[in-house]
């Protein structure tokens, strides 16, 4: 019997083949066909999640569709597959299930999935936002910014995560711009923030132009392709990439030694946790969205905590409180799927100074 389960999916079709070595040499179209036919399955047991107040166990359940398939295939088909994964979690005795990566984005943000299950569902977005904001504040300290006076840009600011991130930061920040494809959505978010905080937020549909003047960028688009290639970033910029698939191109890792790219939402899990599955993180750490499901299980709060498009700052504050209570916290910094040391951040800061000097002299 599991206390919780978390639904994951392969980011790329090749990830599906890693799980089943026997099909690794098959052409991609055949692999995609196979992954669309294979029913959801248990990936691994999760043990040793232990806080000062409780101990829980859970499992990873796979919805075997890649990111491209989730975007490309009919929504009804994809939702049905996610619901089947949720039912497998139910069968295993899970009391709550979390939706990972794009399974939390497709459709109506988990509401339809929740209506078709007898256990609560959460997307994990509340703790994702909380940990990303904490990471940005700490990164600002390292890079010498006062984030309250920095120029902050949120790419994907019209979406649920981007909008609530903007609203949360607007309580302290002075210069905020939100970027998205739909002007009406951006205007609605900006008007809501103006009404609640008095801050006039800038809006833009032009990612390149908007991020070029930003000191701090939080990007949360949910796009399959990267939206920031690096050439547009100013020296010393901090980019917190919360999206999976990632929004920041891998090119940035090789071409821009003067900008700090961090992955949002990476946290330490209390206890001697064993995921029995390598998703590329150091031992004992997890995505914040995974952690939210564990936190709710540890708290015995078996309810659909984060669902749909309308996140609130009250949810983020509550999840922050519960995370602290159970011993979850930011797991240092990671950049392009590896840990980043303080010395490396210091080098980035020095490189940024050099680039700024070159621009002044030019």
Coordinates of N, CA and C in Angstrom, one line a residue, residues 224-340:
X224 N 7.3 23.0 -26.0 CA 8.2 21.8 -26.4 C 9.6 22.3 -26.7
X225 N 9.7 23.4 -27.4 CA 11.0 23.9 -27.9 C 11.5 25.0 -26.9
X226 N 12.8 25.2 -26.9 CA 13.4 26.2 -26.1 C 12.9 27.6 -26.6
X227 N 12.8 28.6 -25.8 CA 12.4 29.9 -26.2 C 13.4 31.0 -25.9
X228 N 14.5 30.6 -25.2 CA 15.6 31.5 -24.9 C 16.9 30.9 -25.4
X229 N 17.5 31.5 -26.5 CA 18.8 30.9 -27.0 C 20.0 31.5 -26.4
X230 N 20.0 32.5 -25.7 CA 21.1 33.0 -25.0 C 21.7 34.3 -25.6
X231 N 21.6 34.5 -26.9 CA 22.2 35.6 -27.5 C 21.6 36.9 -27.0
X232 N 20.3 36.9 -26.6 CA 19.6 38.1 -26.2 C 19.8 38.5 -24.7
X233 N 20.5 37.7 -23.9 CA 20.7 37.9 -22.5 C 21.8 38.9 -22.2
X234 N 21.6 39.8 -21.2 CA 22.6 40.8 -20.9 C 23.6 40.1 -19.9
X235 N 24.9 40.5 -19.9 CA 25.9 40.0 -19.0 C 25.4 40.0 -17.6
X236 N 25.5 38.9 -16.8 CA 25.1 38.9 -15.4 C 23.7 38.5 -15.2
X237 N 22.9 38.3 -16.3 CA 21.5 37.9 -16.1 C 21.4 36.6 -15.3
X238 N 20.3 36.5 -14.5 CA 20.0 35.3 -13.8 C 18.7 34.7 -14.5
X239 N 18.8 33.5 -15.0 CA 17.6 32.8 -15.6 C 17.2 31.6 -14.8
X240 N 16.0 31.6 -14.3 CA 15.5 30.5 -13.5 C 14.6 29.7 -14.5
X241 N 15.0 28.6 -14.9 CA 14.2 27.8 -15.9 C 13.4 26.8 -15.1
X242 N 12.1 27.1 -15.0 CA 11.2 26.2 -14.2 C 10.6 25.1 -15.2
X243 N 10.6 25.4 -16.5 CA 9.8 24.6 -17.4 C 10.5 23.2 -17.7
X244 N 9.7 22.2 -17.9 CA 10.1 20.9 -18.4 C 9.2 20.4 -19.5
X245 N 9.5 20.3 -20.7 CA 10.9 20.5 -21.3 C 11.4 21.9 -21.1
X246 N 12.8 22.0 -21.0 CA 13.4 23.3 -20.6 C 13.1 24.4 -21.6
X247 N 13.1 25.6 -21.1 CA 12.9 26.8 -22.0 C 14.2 27.4 -22.5
X248 N 15.3 27.1 -21.8 CA 16.6 27.7 -22.1 C 17.4 26.7 -22.9
X249 N 17.8 27.1 -24.1 CA 18.5 26.2 -25.0 C 19.9 25.8 -24.4
X250 N 20.2 24.5 -24.7 CA 21.5 24.0 -24.2 C 22.7 24.8 -24.7
X251 N 22.5 25.6 -25.8 CA 23.5 26.4 -26.4 C 24.1 27.4 -25.3
X252 N 23.2 27.8 -24.4 CA 23.6 28.8 -23.4 C 24.7 28.3 -22.5
X253 N 24.6 27.0 -22.2 CA 25.6 26.4 -21.3 C 27.0 26.5 -21.9
X254 N 27.1 26.5 -23.3 CA 28.4 26.5 -23.9 C 28.8 27.9 -24.3
X255 N 27.9 28.8 -24.6 CA 28.2 30.1 -25.2 C 28.2 31.2 -24.3
X256 N 27.5 31.1 -23.1 CA 27.4 32.3 -22.2 C 27.9 31.9 -20.8
X257 N 29.2 32.2 -20.6 CA 29.8 31.9 -19.3 C 29.6 33.1 -18.4
X258 N 28.8 34.1 -18.9 CA 28.6 35.3 -18.1 C 27.1 35.4 -17.6
X259 N 26.3 34.4 -17.8 CA 25.0 34.4 -17.3 C 24.8 33.2 -16.4
X260 N 23.9 33.3 -15.4 CA 23.6 32.2 -14.5 C 22.3 31.6 -14.8
X261 N 22.3 30.4 -15.2 CA 21.1 29.7 -15.5 C 20.9 28.6 -14.4
X262 N 19.8 28.7 -13.7 CA 19.5 27.7 -12.7 C 18.2 27.0 -13.0
X263 N 18.1 25.8 -12.5 CA 16.9 25.0 -12.7 C 15.9 25.3 -11.5
X264 N 14.7 25.7 -11.7 CA 13.8 26.0 -10.6 C 13.3 24.7 -10.1
X265 N 12.9 24.8 -8.8 CA 12.2 23.7 -8.2 C 12.9 22.4 -7.9
X266 N 14.2 22.5 -7.5 CA 15.0 21.3 -7.0 C 15.1 21.4 -5.5
X267 N 14.6 20.4 -4.8 CA 14.6 20.5 -3.4 C 15.2 19.2 -2.7
X268 N 15.6 19.4 -1.5 CA 16.1 18.2 -0.7 C 14.9 17.6 0.0
X269 N 14.9 16.3 0.0 CA 13.8 15.5 0.6 C 14.3 15.0 2.0
X270 N 13.5 15.2 3.1 CA 14.0 14.7 4.4 C 14.0 13.2 4.5
X271 N 14.9 12.7 5.3 CA 14.9 11.2 5.5 C 15.9 10.6 4.6
X272 N 16.0 9.2 4.7 CA 16.9 8.5 3.9 C 16.2 8.0 2.6
X273 N 15.8 8.9 1.8 CA 14.9 8.6 0.7 C 15.6 7.8 -0.4
X274 N 14.9 6.8 -1.0 CA 15.4 6.0 -2.1 C 14.3 6.0 -3.2
X275 N 14.6 6.6 -4.3 CA 13.6 6.6 -5.4 C 13.6 5.4 -6.2
X276 N 14.7 4.6 -6.1 CA 14.9 3.4 -6.9 C 14.7 3.6 -8.4
X277 N 15.0 4.9 -8.8 CA 14.9 5.3 -10.2 C 15.7 6.5 -10.4
X278 N 16.6 6.5 -11.4 CA 17.5 7.6 -11.6 C 16.8 8.6 -12.6
X279 N 16.4 9.7 -12.1 CA 15.8 10.8 -13.0 C 16.8 11.9 -13.2
X280 N 18.1 11.7 -12.9 CA 19.1 12.6 -13.1 C 19.5 13.6 -12.0
X281 N 18.9 13.4 -10.8 CA 19.2 14.3 -9.7 C 20.1 13.6 -8.7
X282 N 20.9 14.3 -7.9 CA 21.7 13.7 -6.8 C 20.7 13.0 -5.9
X283 N 21.3 12.1 -5.1 CA 20.5 11.3 -4.2 C 19.9 12.2 -3.2
X284 N 18.6 11.9 -2.8 CA 17.9 12.7 -1.8 C 17.3 14.0 -2.2
X285 N 17.3 14.2 -3.6 CA 16.7 15.5 -4.1 C 15.6 15.1 -5.1
X286 N 14.7 16.1 -5.3 CA 13.6 15.8 -6.2 C 13.1 17.2 -6.7
X287 N 12.3 17.1 -7.8 CA 11.6 18.3 -8.3 C 10.6 18.7 -7.2
X288 N 10.4 20.0 -7.1 CA 9.5 20.5 -6.1 C 8.1 20.0 -6.3
X289 N 7.7 19.8 -7.6 CA 6.3 19.2 -7.8 C 6.2 17.9 -7.2
X290 N 7.2 17.0 -7.3 CA 7.2 15.7 -6.7 C 7.1 15.9 -5.1
X291 N 7.9 16.9 -4.7 CA 7.9 17.1 -3.2 C 6.6 17.5 -2.7
X292 N 5.8 18.3 -3.4 CA 4.5 18.7 -2.9 C 3.6 17.5 -2.6
X293 N 3.6 16.5 -3.4 CA 2.8 15.3 -3.2 C 3.3 14.6 -1.9
X294 N 4.6 14.6 -1.7 CA 5.2 13.9 -0.5 C 4.8 14.7 0.8
X295 N 4.9 16.1 0.6 CA 4.6 16.9 1.8 C 3.1 16.7 2.2
X296 N 2.2 16.7 1.2 CA 0.8 16.5 1.6 C 0.6 15.2 2.2
X297 N 1.3 14.1 1.8 CA 1.2 12.8 2.4 C 1.7 12.8 3.8
X298 N 2.9 13.5 4.0 CA 3.5 13.5 5.3 C 2.5 14.3 6.3
X299 N 1.8 15.3 5.8 CA 0.9 16.1 6.6 C -0.4 15.4 6.8
X300 N -0.6 14.3 6.0 CA -1.9 13.6 6.1 C -3.0 14.5 5.5
X301 N -2.6 15.4 4.6 CA -3.6 16.3 4.0 C -4.0 15.8 2.7
X302 N -4.9 14.8 2.7 CA -5.3 14.1 1.5 C -6.4 14.8 0.8
X303 N -6.0 15.9 0.1 CA -7.0 16.7 -0.6 C -6.3 17.2 -1.9
X304 N -7.1 17.5 -2.9 CA -6.6 18.0 -4.1 C -6.1 19.5 -3.9
X305 N -4.8 19.6 -3.6 CA -4.3 20.9 -3.1 C -4.1 21.9 -4.3
X306 N -3.4 21.5 -5.3 CA -3.2 22.4 -6.5 C -3.8 21.8 -7.7
X307 N -4.8 22.4 -8.2 CA -5.5 22.0 -9.4 C -5.9 23.1 -10.3
X308 N -6.0 23.0 -11.6 CA -6.6 24.0 -12.4 C -5.6 25.1 -12.7
X309 N -6.1 26.2 -13.2 CA -5.3 27.3 -13.7 C -5.2 28.5 -12.7
X310 N -6.0 28.5 -11.6 CA -6.0 29.6 -10.8 C -5.3 29.3 -9.4
X311 N -4.0 29.4 -9.5 CA -3.2 29.3 -8.2 C -3.3 30.6 -7.4
X312 N -3.1 30.4 -6.1 CA -3.2 31.6 -5.3 C -1.9 31.8 -4.5
X313 N -1.6 33.0 -4.1 CA -0.4 33.2 -3.2 C -0.6 32.6 -1.8
X314 N -1.9 32.4 -1.4 CA -2.2 31.8 -0.1 C -1.8 30.3 -0.2
X315 N -2.0 29.6 -1.4 CA -1.5 28.2 -1.5 C 0.0 28.2 -1.4
X316 N 0.7 29.1 -2.0 CA 2.1 29.1 -2.0 C 2.6 29.3 -0.6
X317 N 2.0 30.3 0.1 CA 2.5 30.5 1.5 C 2.2 29.3 2.4
X318 N 1.1 28.6 2.2 CA 0.8 27.4 3.0 C 1.7 26.3 2.7
X319 N 2.1 26.1 1.4 CA 3.0 25.0 1.0 C 4.4 25.3 1.5
X320 N 4.8 26.6 1.5 CA 6.1 27.0 2.1 C 6.1 26.6 3.6
X321 N 5.0 26.9 4.3 CA 4.9 26.6 5.7 C 5.1 25.1 5.9
X322 N 4.3 24.3 5.2 CA 4.3 22.8 5.4 C 5.7 22.2 5.0
X323 N 6.3 22.8 3.9 CA 7.6 22.3 3.5 C 8.6 22.5 4.6
X324 N 8.6 23.7 5.2 CA 9.5 24.0 6.3 C 9.3 23.1 7.5
X325 N 8.0 22.9 7.8 CA 7.6 22.0 8.9 C 8.2 20.6 8.8
X326 N 8.2 20.1 7.6 CA 8.6 18.7 7.3 C 10.0 18.6 6.9
X327 N 10.8 19.7 6.8 CA 12.2 19.6 6.5 C 12.6 19.6 5.1
X328 N 11.7 20.1 4.2 CA 12.1 20.2 2.8 C 12.8 21.6 2.6
X329 N 13.7 21.7 1.7 CA 14.4 22.9 1.4 C 15.1 22.9 0.1
X330 N 15.5 24.1 -0.3 CA 16.2 24.3 -1.6 C 17.5 23.5 -1.6
X331 N 17.7 22.7 -2.7 CA 18.9 21.8 -2.8 C 20.0 22.5 -3.5
X332 N 20.5 23.6 -3.0 CA 21.6 24.3 -3.7 C 21.1 24.7 -5.1
X333 N 22.1 24.9 -6.0 CA 21.7 25.2 -7.4 C 22.1 24.1 -8.4
X334 N 21.3 24.0 -9.4 CA 21.6 23.1 -10.5 C 21.5 23.9 -11.8
X335 N 22.3 23.5 -12.8 CA 22.3 24.2 -14.0 C 22.5 23.2 -15.1
X336 N 21.6 23.1 -16.1 CA 21.7 22.1 -17.2 C 22.0 20.7 -16.6
X337 N 21.2 20.4 -15.6 CA 21.2 19.0 -15.1 C 22.5 18.6 -14.4
X338 N 23.2 19.6 -13.8 CA 24.3 19.2 -12.9 C 24.4 20.3 -11.8
X339 N 25.0 19.9 -10.7 CA 25.1 20.8 -9.5 C 26.1 21.9 -9.9
X340 N 25.8 23.1 -9.4 CA 26.6 24.3 -9.6 C 27.2 24.7 -8.3

